[in-house]
Amino acid sequence: MPITKKTAKAPPKMPLKSPSQSLKPKMDMSKLITSDDIKKQQSERSAMRYLSGYQPHIVNQIQSLVDSNKLAEHFLQRYPKIHEIRTDKALYEMTIAIKNAHMRQSDPLAKVVFDEKINLSHHALGLHSYVNRRQGHKVKAKNEIRISSRLKHTPFELLQMVVVHELAHLREKEHNKAFYQLCTFMLADYHQLEFDMRVWLVAEEVGQSPY
Ligand SMILES: [Zn+2]
């Protein structure tokens, strides 16, 4: 048998650049910059991690608002007012109203509270839990939702988005298609609001939050 030459040999695979490598800031050494400037720039860049799943042109729009110090103004135009839900009671009532409107059949909610301890270390603004409590011989499951106290001073829409997110977790534990369908069923604008929430997190982190 003659030896045939493989002509369409695939080129060897190049290792993919890790995202951290390709996102390393390129310093412009032609300009004099102070260490404070560098710190500021680095914190602004890292704040953009909240938008990591979005398309580059969208992320760039937000980046240029940050760079021109206009993010607060941009946000205020969109959401001029903050809500007045400050107590756990008010938060519970608001959550139950959404649940009754869209998820009446789901397990009852034992507790909905603001929680000072939920912060960025949880990578979350809300948490849901399912606590098994023993009562005599019976084990009762209790659903609880905890919402970060940071959301006490935000536009209503953003609080609502986080509440809807945690309510959806009563039924779907994972962030899968069914989960997002449930979110948009409760709040048609859910995806836009999640994006706005992330932009608000960027604004907070770079010190451009308007609230
Ligand atoms: Zn979640």
CSV table of N, CA, C and O in Angstrom, one decimal, residues 49-129:
chain,number,residue,atom,x,y,z
A,49,ARG,N,-16.3,43.4,36.5
A,49,ARG,CA,-16.5,42.0,36.6
A,49,ARG,C,-18.0,41.6,36.7
A,49,ARG,O,-18.4,40.6,36.3
A,50,TYR,N,-18.8,42.6,37.3
A,50,TYR,CA,-20.2,42.3,37.4
A,50,TYR,C,-20.9,42.2,36.0
A,50,TYR,O,-22.0,41.7,35.9
A,51,LEU,N,-20.2,42.7,35.0
A,51,LEU,CA,-20.8,42.7,33.7
A,51,LEU,C,-20.1,41.6,32.8
A,51,LEU,O,-20.3,41.7,31.5
A,52,SER,N,-19.4,40.7,33.4
A,52,SER,CA,-18.6,39.8,32.6
A,52,SER,C,-19.4,39.0,31.6
A,52,SER,O,-18.8,38.5,30.6
A,53,GLY,N,-20.6,38.7,31.8
A,53,GLY,CA,-21.4,37.9,30.9
A,53,GLY,C,-21.9,38.6,29.7
A,53,GLY,O,-22.5,38.0,28.8
A,54,TYR,N,-21.8,40.0,29.6
A,54,TYR,CA,-22.4,40.8,28.6
A,54,TYR,C,-21.5,41.1,27.4
A,54,TYR,O,-20.3,40.9,27.5
A,55,GLN,N,-22.1,41.5,26.3
A,55,GLN,CA,-21.4,41.8,25.1
A,55,GLN,C,-20.4,43.0,25.3
A,55,GLN,O,-20.8,43.9,25.9
A,56,PRO,N,-19.2,42.9,24.6
A,56,PRO,CA,-18.2,43.9,24.8
A,56,PRO,C,-18.8,45.3,24.5
A,56,PRO,O,-18.4,46.3,25.3
A,57,HIS,N,-19.6,45.5,23.5
A,57,HIS,CA,-20.0,46.9,23.2
A,57,HIS,C,-20.9,47.5,24.3
A,57,HIS,O,-20.9,48.7,24.6
A,58,ILE,N,-21.6,46.6,25.0
A,58,ILE,CA,-22.4,47.0,26.1
A,58,ILE,C,-21.6,47.4,27.3
A,58,ILE,O,-21.7,48.4,28.0
A,59,VAL,N,-20.6,46.5,27.6
A,59,VAL,CA,-19.6,46.7,28.7
A,59,VAL,C,-18.9,48.0,28.5
A,59,VAL,O,-18.7,48.9,29.4
A,60,ASN,N,-18.5,48.3,27.2
A,60,ASN,CA,-17.7,49.5,26.8
A,60,ASN,C,-18.5,50.8,27.1
A,60,ASN,O,-18.0,51.8,27.5
A,61,GLN,N,-19.9,50.7,26.8
A,61,GLN,CA,-20.7,51.8,27.1
A,61,GLN,C,-20.7,52.2,28.6
A,61,GLN,O,-20.6,53.4,28.9
A,62,ILE,N,-20.8,51.2,29.4
A,62,ILE,CA,-20.8,51.4,30.8
A,62,ILE,C,-19.4,51.9,31.3
A,62,ILE,O,-19.3,52.9,32.1
A,63,GLN,N,-18.4,51.3,30.7
A,63,GLN,CA,-17.0,51.8,31.0
A,63,GLN,C,-16.8,53.2,30.7
A,63,GLN,O,-16.2,54.0,31.5
A,64,SER,N,-17.3,53.7,29.6
A,64,SER,CA,-17.1,55.1,29.2
A,64,SER,C,-17.9,56.0,30.1
A,64,SER,O,-17.5,57.1,30.4
A,65,LEU,N,-19.1,55.5,30.6
A,65,LEU,CA,-19.8,56.3,31.6
A,65,LEU,C,-19.0,56.5,32.9
A,65,LEU,O,-18.9,57.5,33.5
A,66,VAL,N,-18.4,55.4,33.3
A,66,VAL,CA,-17.5,55.4,34.5
A,66,VAL,C,-16.3,56.4,34.2
A,66,VAL,O,-16.1,57.2,35.1
A,67,ASP,N,-15.7,56.2,33.1
A,67,ASP,CA,-14.5,57.0,32.8
A,67,ASP,C,-14.9,58.5,32.8
A,67,ASP,O,-14.0,59.4,33.2
A,68,SER,N,-16.1,58.9,32.3
A,68,SER,CA,-16.4,60.3,32.2
A,68,SER,C,-17.2,60.7,33.5
A,68,SER,O,-17.8,61.8,33.5
A,69,ASN,N,-17.2,59.9,34.5
A,69,ASN,CA,-17.8,60.2,35.8
A,69,ASN,C,-19.3,60.5,35.6
A,69,ASN,O,-19.9,61.4,36.2
A,70,LYS,N,-20.0,59.8,34.7
A,70,LYS,CA,-21.4,60.1,34.4
A,70,LYS,C,-22.4,58.9,34.8
A,70,LYS,O,-23.5,59.0,34.4
A,71,LEU,N,-21.8,58.0,35.5
A,71,LEU,CA,-22.7,56.8,35.8
A,71,LEU,C,-23.9,57.1,36.7
A,71,LEU,O,-25.0,56.7,36.5
A,72,ALA,N,-23.6,58.0,37.7
A,72,ALA,CA,-24.6,58.4,38.6
A,72,ALA,C,-25.8,59.1,37.9
A,72,ALA,O,-27.0,58.8,38.1
A,73,GLU,N,-25.4,60.0,37.0
A,73,GLU,CA,-26.3,60.8,36.3
A,73,GLU,C,-27.2,59.9,35.4
A,73,GLU,O,-28.4,60.0,35.3
A,74,HIS,N,-26.5,59.0,34.7
A,74,HIS,CA,-27.2,58.0,33.9
A,74,HIS,C,-28.2,57.2,34.7
A,74,HIS,O,-29.3,57.0,34.2
A,75,PHE,N,-27.8,56.8,35.8
A,75,PHE,CA,-28.7,56.0,36.7
A,75,PHE,C,-29.9,56.7,37.2
A,75,PHE,O,-31.0,56.2,37.2
A,76,LEU,N,-29.6,58.0,37.6
A,76,LEU,CA,-30.7,58.8,38.1
A,76,LEU,C,-31.8,59.1,37.0
A,76,LEU,O,-32.9,59.3,37.3
A,77,GLN,N,-31.3,59.2,35.8
A,77,GLN,CA,-32.3,59.5,34.7
A,77,GLN,C,-33.2,58.3,34.5
A,77,GLN,O,-34.4,58.5,34.3
A,78,ARG,N,-32.6,57.1,34.7
A,78,ARG,CA,-33.4,55.9,34.5
A,78,ARG,C,-34.3,55.6,35.7
A,78,ARG,O,-35.4,55.3,35.6
A,79,TYR,N,-33.7,55.8,36.9
A,79,TYR,CA,-34.4,55.6,38.2
A,79,TYR,C,-34.3,56.7,39.1
A,79,TYR,O,-33.3,56.8,39.9
A,80,PRO,N,-35.1,57.7,39.0
A,80,PRO,CA,-35.0,58.9,39.8
A,80,PRO,C,-35.2,58.8,41.3
A,80,PRO,O,-34.8,59.5,42.1
A,81,LYS,N,-36.0,57.7,41.6
A,81,LYS,CA,-36.5,57.6,43.1
A,81,LYS,C,-36.1,56.3,43.7
A,81,LYS,O,-36.0,55.3,43.0
A,82,ILE,N,-35.9,56.3,45.0
A,82,ILE,CA,-35.7,55.1,45.7
A,82,ILE,C,-37.0,54.7,46.4
A,82,ILE,O,-37.9,55.5,46.6
A,83,HIS,N,-37.1,53.4,46.8
A,83,HIS,CA,-38.3,52.9,47.4
A,83,HIS,C,-38.4,53.2,48.9
A,83,HIS,O,-37.4,53.8,49.4
A,84,GLU,N,-39.5,52.9,49.5
A,84,GLU,CA,-39.6,53.2,51.0
A,84,GLU,C,-39.7,51.9,51.8
A,84,GLU,O,-40.2,51.9,52.9
A,85,ILE,N,-39.3,50.8,51.2
A,85,ILE,CA,-39.4,49.5,52.0
A,85,ILE,C,-38.1,49.4,52.9
A,85,ILE,O,-37.1,49.1,52.4
A,86,ARG,N,-38.3,49.7,54.2
A,86,ARG,CA,-37.2,49.8,55.1
A,86,ARG,C,-37.3,48.7,56.2
A,86,ARG,O,-36.2,48.3,56.8
A,87,THR,N,-38.4,48.1,56.4
A,87,THR,CA,-38.6,47.2,57.5
A,87,THR,C,-38.8,45.8,57.0
A,87,THR,O,-39.2,45.6,55.8
A,88,ASP,N,-38.5,44.8,57.8
A,88,ASP,CA,-38.7,43.4,57.4
A,88,ASP,C,-40.2,43.1,57.1
A,88,ASP,O,-40.5,42.4,56.3
A,89,LYS,N,-41.0,43.8,57.9
A,89,LYS,CA,-42.5,43.6,57.7
A,89,LYS,C,-42.9,44.1,56.3
A,89,LYS,O,-43.6,43.4,55.6
A,90,ALA,N,-42.4,45.3,55.9
A,90,ALA,CA,-42.7,45.8,54.6
A,90,ALA,C,-42.2,44.9,53.5
A,90,ALA,O,-42.8,44.7,52.5
A,91,LEU,N,-41.0,44.4,53.7
A,91,LEU,CA,-40.3,43.5,52.8
A,91,LEU,C,-41.1,42.2,52.6
A,91,LEU,O,-41.3,41.7,51.5
A,92,TYR,N,-41.5,41.7,53.7
A,92,TYR,CA,-42.3,40.4,53.7
A,92,TYR,C,-43.6,40.6,52.9
A,92,TYR,O,-43.9,39.8,52.1
A,93,GLU,N,-44.3,41.7,53.2
A,93,GLU,CA,-45.6,42.0,52.6
A,93,GLU,C,-45.4,42.1,51.0
A,93,GLU,O,-46.2,41.6,50.3
A,94,MET,N,-44.3,42.8,50.7
A,94,MET,CA,-44.1,43.0,49.2
A,94,MET,C,-43.8,41.7,48.6
A,94,MET,O,-44.3,41.4,47.5
A,95,THR,N,-43.0,40.8,49.2
A,95,THR,CA,-42.6,39.5,48.7
A,95,THR,C,-43.8,38.6,48.6
A,95,THR,O,-44.0,37.9,47.5
A,96,ILE,N,-44.6,38.6,49.6
A,96,ILE,CA,-45.8,37.7,49.6
A,96,ILE,C,-46.8,38.2,48.5
A,96,ILE,O,-47.4,37.3,47.8
A,97,ALA,N,-46.9,39.5,48.3
A,97,ALA,CA,-47.8,40.0,47.2
A,97,ALA,C,-47.3,39.4,45.8
A,97,ALA,O,-48.1,39.0,45.0
A,98,ILE,N,-46.0,39.4,45.6
A,98,ILE,CA,-45.5,38.9,44.3
A,98,ILE,C,-45.7,37.4,44.2
A,98,ILE,O,-46.2,36.9,43.2
A,99,LYS,N,-45.5,36.7,45.3
A,99,LYS,CA,-45.6,35.3,45.4
A,99,LYS,C,-47.1,34.9,45.1
A,99,LYS,O,-47.4,34.0,44.4
A,100,ASN,N,-48.0,35.6,45.8
A,100,ASN,CA,-49.4,35.3,45.6
A,100,ASN,C,-49.9,35.5,44.2
A,100,ASN,O,-50.8,34.9,43.7
A,101,ALA,N,-49.3,36.5,43.6
A,101,ALA,CA,-49.8,36.9,42.2
A,101,ALA,C,-49.3,35.8,41.2
A,101,ALA,O,-50.0,35.5,40.3
A,102,HIS,N,-48.1,35.2,41.5
A,102,HIS,CA,-47.5,34.4,40.4
A,102,HIS,C,-47.1,33.0,40.9
A,102,HIS,O,-47.0,32.1,40.0
A,103,MET,N,-46.9,32.8,42.1
A,103,MET,CA,-46.4,31.5,42.6
A,103,MET,C,-47.2,31.0,43.8
A,103,MET,O,-46.6,30.5,44.7
A,104,ARG,N,-48.5,31.1,43.7
A,104,ARG,CA,-49.4,30.8,44.9
A,104,ARG,C,-49.2,29.3,45.3
A,104,ARG,O,-49.2,29.0,46.5
A,105,GLN,N,-49.0,28.5,44.3
A,105,GLN,CA,-48.9,27.0,44.7
A,105,GLN,C,-47.6,26.6,45.3
A,105,GLN,O,-47.5,25.5,45.9
A,106,SER,N,-46.6,27.4,45.2
A,106,SER,CA,-45.3,27.0,45.8
A,106,SER,C,-45.3,27.0,47.3
A,106,SER,O,-46.2,27.6,47.9
A,107,ASP,N,-44.3,26.3,47.9
A,107,ASP,CA,-44.2,26.2,49.3
A,107,ASP,C,-44.4,27.5,50.0
A,107,ASP,O,-43.9,28.5,49.5
A,108,PRO,N,-45.0,27.5,51.2
A,108,PRO,CA,-45.1,28.8,51.9
A,108,PRO,C,-43.8,29.4,52.3
A,108,PRO,O,-42.8,28.7,52.5
A,109,LEU,N,-43.8,30.7,52.5
A,109,LEU,CA,-42.6,31.4,52.9
A,109,LEU,C,-42.7,31.7,54.4
A,109,LEU,O,-43.6,32.4,54.8
A,110,ALA,N,-41.7,31.2,55.2
A,110,ALA,CA,-41.8,31.4,56.6
A,110,ALA,C,-41.3,32.8,57.0
A,110,ALA,O,-41.8,33.4,57.9
A,111,LYS,N,-40.3,33.2,56.3
A,111,LYS,CA,-39.6,34.4,56.7
A,111,LYS,C,-39.0,35.2,55.5
A,111,LYS,O,-38.4,34.5,54.6
A,112,VAL,N,-39.1,36.5,55.5
A,112,VAL,CA,-38.4,37.3,54.5
A,112,VAL,C,-37.8,38.5,55.3
A,112,VAL,O,-38.5,39.2,55.9
A,113,VAL,N,-36.5,38.6,55.3
A,113,VAL,CA,-35.8,39.7,56.1
A,113,VAL,C,-34.7,40.3,55.4
A,113,VAL,O,-34.1,39.7,54.5
A,114,PHE,N,-34.4,41.6,55.8
A,114,PHE,CA,-33.2,42.2,55.4
A,114,PHE,C,-32.1,41.7,56.2
A,114,PHE,O,-32.2,41.4,57.4
A,115,ASP,N,-30.9,41.5,55.6
A,115,ASP,CA,-29.8,40.9,56.3
A,115,ASP,C,-28.5,41.8,56.1
A,115,ASP,O,-28.1,41.9,55.0
A,116,GLU,N,-28.0,42.3,57.2
A,116,GLU,CA,-26.8,43.2,57.1
A,116,GLU,C,-25.6,42.4,56.7
A,116,GLU,O,-24.6,42.9,56.2
A,117,LYS,N,-25.6,41.1,57.0
A,117,LYS,CA,-24.4,40.3,56.8
A,117,LYS,C,-24.3,39.8,55.3
A,117,LYS,O,-23.2,39.3,55.0
A,118,ILE,N,-25.3,39.9,54.5
A,118,ILE,CA,-25.1,39.5,53.1
A,118,ILE,C,-24.4,40.6,52.4
A,118,ILE,O,-24.8,41.7,52.4
A,119,ASN,N,-23.2,40.2,51.9
A,119,ASN,CA,-22.4,41.2,51.3
A,119,ASN,C,-21.7,40.6,50.1
A,119,ASN,O,-22.0,39.5,49.7
A,120,LEU,N,-20.7,41.3,49.6
A,120,LEU,CA,-20.0,40.8,48.4
A,120,LEU,C,-19.3,39.4,48.6
A,120,LEU,O,-19.1,38.7,47.7
A,121,SER,N,-19.0,39.1,49.9
A,121,SER,CA,-18.3,37.9,50.1
A,121,SER,C,-19.2,36.7,49.8
A,121,SER,O,-18.7,35.6,49.5
A,122,HIS,N,-20.5,36.9,49.8
A,122,HIS,CA,-21.4,35.8,49.4
A,122,HIS,C,-21.6,35.8,47.9
A,122,HIS,O,-22.3,35.0,47.4
A,123,HIS,N,-21.1,36.8,47.2
A,123,HIS,CA,-21.4,37.0,45.8
A,123,HIS,C,-22.9,37.1,45.5
A,123,HIS,O,-23.4,36.5,44.6
A,124,ALA,N,-23.6,37.7,46.4
A,124,ALA,CA,-25.0,37.7,46.3
A,124,ALA,C,-25.7,38.9,46.9
A,124,ALA,O,-25.0,39.5,47.8
A,125,LEU,N,-26.9,39.2,46.5
A,125,LEU,CA,-27.6,40.2,47.2
A,125,LEU,C,-28.8,39.6,47.9
A,125,LEU,O,-29.5,40.3,48.7
A,126,GLY,N,-29.1,38.4,47.6
A,126,GLY,CA,-30.2,37.7,48.3
A,126,GLY,C,-29.8,36.3,48.5
A,126,GLY,O,-28.9,35.7,47.8
A,127,LEU,N,-30.3,35.7,49.5
A,127,LEU,CA,-30.1,34.3,49.8
A,127,LEU,C,-31.4,33.6,50.1
A,127,LEU,O,-32.3,34.2,50.7
A,128,HIS,N,-31.5,32.4,49.7
A,128,HIS,CA,-32.7,31.6,50.1
A,128,HIS,C,-32.3,30.4,50.8
A,128,HIS,O,-31.2,29.9,50.6
A,129,SER,N,-33.1,30.0,51.8
A,129,SER,CA,-32.7,28.8,52.5
A,129,SER,C,-33.9,27.9,52.8
A,129,SER,O,-35.0,28.4,52.8
